[in-house]
Amino acid sequence: MKLYRFVNYDRSGRIAWLLMEMGLPYNTESIAYGPEGNFSADYLAKSPVGKIPALDTDDEVLFETGAILLRLAELHPEHDLFPGPDSPQRAHALNWLFLLTASFDPVCFEFVRPDVTDPEEKAVCIHRSERDVVRYLSALDKQLAGKAFILGDQFSIVDIQATCSLMYCQAHGLLEDWPALKSYAMRLAQRPAAVKAETFRVG
Ligand SMILES: N[C@@H](CCC(=O)N[C@@H](CS)C(=O)NCC(=O)O)C(=O)O
């Protein structure tokens, strides 16, 4: 199994975290940014818009973090990291996984994205995200009230997505107003698998 990542911090740490939780061995390949790397024909054959991460499981090639997490969870149901198709929890879990992946993460990523360097453009992006993020933080805060994890008592791939996006907010100083979310994200980021996977590495 091979995990494609950038040399510096990127979303591949989320996949590495899950692989560590499952105890599955994997290799990594660092891809450069640019025509020789994520825009090369070889890499575009794995990930059609040249985004990191991608995962080659030896049987199939996966791209998009949310899809990779979900596919790994369903390929290895014995780890119980996402409710299966017959579970009464399935619809609720899908709602949260997609909300976090498709809606919350892009908003939070604006706080840390390295490719917008023009100060005026950056200010506009951050201003918009600071406004938009509140409804998500508020919903997550409510969802987590009285629970250890987003889906209840059990850690799941939903928590990987939530923690990593919340860390973007933390880097922007936003979690000071959300103490429960801050302590949840800090606690989850310290899980042995997250630490071992260097999920939050910077380089
Ligand atoms: N929605 C995608 C976003 C992937 C993404 O934007 N990855 C960044 C690195 S974390 C990337 O590849 N950036 C380079 C680029 O956009 O060309 C996912 O969650 O996997």
GROMACS .gro file of C-alpha atoms and ligand atoms in nm:
model
  223
    1MET     CA    1   0.000   0.000   0.000
    2LYS     CA    2   0.143   0.340  -0.096
    3LEU     CA    3   0.038   0.681   0.037
    4TYR     CA    4   0.123   0.979  -0.184
    5ARG     CA    5   0.199   1.298   0.004
    6PHE     CA    6   0.380   1.630  -0.025
    7VAL     CA    7   0.709   1.675   0.160
    8ASN     CA    8   0.551   1.938   0.383
    9TYR     CA    9   0.232   1.919   0.585
   10ASP     CA   10  -0.078   1.820   0.388
   11ARG     CA   11  -0.396   1.617   0.431
   12SER     CA   12  -0.215   1.283   0.383
   13GLY     CA   13  -0.161   1.275   0.761
   14ARG     CA   14  -0.532   1.198   0.799
   15ILE     CA   15  -0.490   0.880   0.594
   16ALA     CA   16  -0.171   0.789   0.779
   17TRP     CA   17  -0.358   0.837   1.109
   18LEU     CA   18  -0.632   0.594   1.000
   19LEU     CA   19  -0.379   0.339   0.872
   20MET     CA   20  -0.204   0.356   1.212
   21GLU     CA   21  -0.535   0.314   1.396
   22MET     CA   22  -0.589  -0.003   1.190
   23GLY     CA   23  -0.230  -0.122   1.222
   24LEU     CA   24  -0.198  -0.151   0.843
   25PRO     CA   25   0.153  -0.122   0.699
   26TYR     CA   26   0.212   0.133   0.424
   27ASN     CA   27   0.489   0.314   0.237
   28THR     CA   28   0.491   0.681   0.153
   29GLU     CA   29   0.605   0.856  -0.162
   30SER     CA   30   0.674   1.227  -0.144
   31ILE     CA   31   0.555   1.417  -0.449
   32ALA     CA   32   0.694   1.757  -0.546
   33TYR     CA   33   0.460   2.045  -0.623
   34GLY     CA   34   0.468   2.123  -0.994
   35PRO     CA   35   0.495   1.972  -1.341
   36GLU     CA   36   0.741   1.704  -1.234
   37GLY     CA   37   0.530   1.612  -0.933
   38ASN     CA   38   0.157   1.643  -0.869
   39PHE     CA   39   0.093   1.767  -1.224
   40SER     CA   40   0.298   1.494  -1.394
   41ALA     CA   41   0.113   1.251  -1.620
   42ASP     CA   42   0.205   0.967  -1.382
   43TYR     CA   43   0.050   1.135  -1.081
   44LEU     CA   44  -0.253   1.268  -1.273
   45ALA     CA   45  -0.327   0.907  -1.366
   46LYS     CA   46  -0.377   0.844  -0.992
   47SER     CA   47  -0.541   1.170  -0.888
   48PRO     CA   48  -0.709   1.345  -1.183
   49VAL     CA   49  -0.667   1.705  -1.064
   50GLY     CA   50  -0.325   1.647  -0.909
   51LYS     CA   51  -0.436   1.676  -0.548
   52ILE     CA   52  -0.272   1.512  -0.249
   53PRO     CA   53  -0.341   1.268  -0.089
   54ALA     CA   54  -0.389   0.959  -0.300
   55LEU     CA   55  -0.359   0.599  -0.186
   56ASP     CA   56  -0.268   0.294  -0.392
   57THR     CA   57  -0.396  -0.005  -0.193
   58ASP     CA   58  -0.235  -0.247  -0.445
   59ASP     CA   59  -0.590  -0.340  -0.555
   60GLU     CA   60  -0.726   0.007  -0.630
   61VAL     CA   61  -0.621   0.371  -0.643
   62LEU     CA   62  -0.812   0.613  -0.422
   63PHE     CA   63  -0.816   0.993  -0.411
   64GLU     CA   64  -1.003   1.255  -0.203
   65THR     CA   65  -0.944   1.229   0.169
   66GLY     CA   66  -1.306   1.159   0.262
   67ALA     CA   67  -1.340   0.885   0.001
   68ILE     CA   68  -1.013   0.724   0.108
   69LEU     CA   69  -1.113   0.723   0.477
   70LEU     CA   70  -1.456   0.579   0.400
   71ARG     CA   71  -1.321   0.313   0.163
   72LEU     CA   72  -1.054   0.199   0.412
   73ALA     CA   73  -1.314   0.181   0.689
   74GLU     CA   74  -1.543  -0.033   0.473
   75LEU     CA   75  -1.259  -0.256   0.352
   76HIS     CA   76  -1.171  -0.327   0.717
   77PRO     CA   77  -1.503  -0.343   0.905
   78GLU     CA   78  -1.339  -0.540   1.187
   79HIS     CA   79  -1.197  -0.211   1.320
   80ASP     CA   80  -1.545  -0.063   1.358
   81LEU     CA   81  -1.441   0.285   1.246
   82PHE     CA   82  -1.757   0.371   1.052
   83PRO     CA   83  -2.109   0.223   1.072
   84GLY     CA   84  -2.169  -0.033   0.796
   85PRO     CA   85  -2.451  -0.027   0.536
   86ASP     CA   86  -2.694  -0.212   0.765
   87SER     CA   87  -2.625  -0.009   1.078
   88PRO     CA   88  -2.902   0.220   1.210
   89GLN     CA   89  -2.619   0.474   1.267
   90ARG     CA   90  -2.521   0.477   0.897
   91ALA     CA   91  -2.727   0.775   0.777
   92HIS     CA   92  -2.629   0.989   1.076
   93ALA     CA   93  -2.261   0.901   1.026
   94LEU     CA   94  -2.274   0.980   0.653
   95ASN     CA   95  -2.435   1.316   0.726
   96TRP     CA   96  -2.151   1.413   0.958
   97LEU     CA   97  -1.874   1.271   0.741
   98PHE     CA   98  -1.993   1.466   0.438
   99LEU     CA   99  -2.069   1.784   0.629
  100LEU     CA  100  -1.716   1.783   0.770
  101THR     CA  101  -1.548   1.679   0.445
  102ALA     CA  102  -1.736   1.880   0.185
  103SER     CA  103  -1.842   2.189   0.381
  104PHE     CA  104  -1.643   2.242   0.702
  105ASP     CA  105  -1.293   2.147   0.583
  106PRO     CA  106  -1.280   2.389   0.283
  107VAL     CA  107  -1.391   2.677   0.507
  108CYS     CA  108  -1.127   2.596   0.770
  109PHE     CA  109  -0.853   2.540   0.512
  110GLU     CA  110  -0.871   2.910   0.421
  111PHE     CA  111  -0.704   2.987   0.756
  112VAL     CA  112  -0.388   2.798   0.664
  113ARG     CA  113  -0.376   2.772   0.285
  114PRO     CA  114  -0.025   2.846   0.161
  115ASP     CA  115  -0.106   2.936  -0.201
  116VAL     CA  116  -0.286   3.265  -0.139
  117THR     CA  117  -0.008   3.512  -0.066
  118ASP     CA  118  -0.151   3.843  -0.185
  119PRO     CA  119  -0.242   4.019   0.146
  120GLU     CA  120  -0.566   4.169   0.013
  121GLU     CA  121  -0.688   3.843  -0.134
  122LYS     CA  122  -0.587   3.661   0.186
  123ALA     CA  123  -0.779   3.911   0.400
  124VAL     CA  124  -1.094   3.861   0.191
  125CYS     CA  125  -1.067   3.478   0.211
  126ILE     CA  126  -1.007   3.484   0.587
  127HIS     CA  127  -1.285   3.732   0.652
  128ARG     CA  128  -1.532   3.514   0.463
  129SER     CA  129  -1.421   3.200   0.644
  130GLU     CA  130  -1.430   3.366   0.987
  131ARG     CA  131  -1.793   3.453   0.915
  132ASP     CA  132  -1.888   3.113   0.769
  133VAL     CA  133  -1.709   2.891   1.019
  134VAL     CA  134  -1.921   2.995   1.318
  135ARG     CA  135  -2.230   2.797   1.215
  136TYR     CA  136  -2.017   2.481   1.179
  137LEU     CA  137  -1.835   2.531   1.511
  138SER     CA  138  -2.168   2.589   1.678
  139ALA     CA  139  -2.320   2.271   1.526
  140LEU     CA  140  -2.014   2.064   1.619
  141ASP     CA  141  -2.017   2.201   1.972
  142LYS     CA  142  -2.381   2.093   2.011
  143GLN     CA  143  -2.317   1.754   1.852
  144LEU     CA  144  -2.026   1.684   2.087
  145ALA     CA  145  -2.205   1.791   2.406
  146GLY     CA  146  -2.189   1.501   2.655
  147LYS     CA  147  -2.007   1.275   2.408
  148ALA     CA  148  -1.647   1.161   2.379
  149PHE     CA  149  -1.662   1.146   1.998
  150ILE     CA  150  -1.884   1.291   1.726
  151LEU     CA  151  -2.082   0.971   1.676
  152GLY     CA  152  -2.104   0.895   2.048
  153ASP     CA  153  -1.886   0.662   2.255
  154GLN     CA  154  -1.686   0.527   1.966
  155PHE     CA  155  -1.396   0.686   1.777
  156SER     CA  156  -1.456   0.692   1.398
  157ILE     CA  157  -1.317   0.835   1.075
  158VAL     CA  158  -1.552   1.128   1.132
  159ASP     CA  159  -1.329   1.232   1.425
  160ILE     CA  160  -1.021   1.229   1.202
  161GLN     CA  161  -1.181   1.478   0.965
  162ALA     CA  162  -1.317   1.694   1.247
  163THR     CA  163  -0.991   1.706   1.440
  164CYS     CA  164  -0.778   1.797   1.140
  165SER     CA  165  -1.011   2.079   1.031
  166LEU     CA  166  -1.039   2.204   1.389
  167MET     CA  167  -0.659   2.222   1.401
  168TYR     CA  168  -0.673   2.473   1.111
  169CYS     CA  169  -0.906   2.683   1.330
  170GLN     CA  170  -0.674   2.638   1.627
  171ALA     CA  171  -0.378   2.762   1.416
  172HIS     CA  172  -0.584   3.075   1.348
  173GLY     CA  173  -0.659   3.121   1.722
  174LEU     CA  174  -1.031   3.060   1.677
  175LEU     CA  175  -1.083   2.783   1.933
  176GLU     CA  176  -1.026   3.007   2.236
  177ASP     CA  177  -1.400   3.085   2.219
  178TRP     CA  178  -1.486   2.715   2.189
  179PRO     CA  179  -1.321   2.541   2.488
  180ALA     CA  180  -1.503   2.209   2.443
  181LEU     CA  181  -1.401   2.187   2.077
  182LYS     CA  182  -1.046   2.287   2.166
  183SER     CA  183  -1.011   2.018   2.432
  184TYR     CA  184  -1.172   1.757   2.200
  185ALA     CA  185  -0.929   1.840   1.915
  186MET     CA  186  -0.626   1.845   2.148
  187ARG     CA  187  -0.726   1.512   2.304
  188LEU     CA  188  -0.782   1.344   1.967
  189ALA     CA  189  -0.459   1.484   1.819
  190GLN     CA  190  -0.276   1.306   2.105
  191ARG     CA  191  -0.409   0.961   2.019
  192PRO     CA  192  -0.109   0.731   1.979
  193ALA     CA  193  -0.196   0.656   1.614
  194ALA     CA  194  -0.218   1.027   1.526
  195VAL     CA  195   0.116   1.097   1.690
  196LYS     CA  196   0.284   0.792   1.535
  197ALA     CA  197   0.150   0.887   1.190
  198GLU     CA  198   0.290   1.241   1.235
  199THR     CA  199  -0.051   1.367   1.131
  200PHE     CA  200   0.036   1.724   1.219
  201ARG     CA  201   0.395   1.727   1.087
  202VAL     CA  202   0.502   2.053   0.929
  203GLY     CA  203   0.784   1.929   0.706
  204LIG     N1  204  -1.078   1.789  -0.108
  204LIG     C1  205  -0.945   1.737  -0.121
  204LIG     C2  206  -0.847   1.852  -0.109
  204LIG     C3  207  -0.708   1.808  -0.146
  204LIG     C4  208  -0.609   1.923  -0.148
  204LIG     O1  209  -0.643   2.040  -0.170
  204LIG     N2  210  -0.484   1.886  -0.123
  204LIG     C5  211  -0.379   1.984  -0.122
  204LIG     C6  212  -0.272   1.939  -0.022
  204LIG     S1  213  -0.344   1.911   0.138
  204LIG     C7  214  -0.315   1.988  -0.260
  204LIG     O2  215  -0.302   1.886  -0.324
  204LIG     N3  216  -0.274   2.107  -0.303
  204LIG     C8  217  -0.207   2.124  -0.428
  204LIG     C9  218  -0.293   2.179  -0.536
  204LIG     O3  219  -0.407   2.220  -0.508
  204LIG     O4  220  -0.245   2.183  -0.650
  204LIG    C10  221  -0.918   1.631  -0.011
  204LIG     O5  222  -0.976   1.647   0.098
  204LIG     O6  223  -0.841   1.537  -0.033
   0.00000   0.00000   0.00000
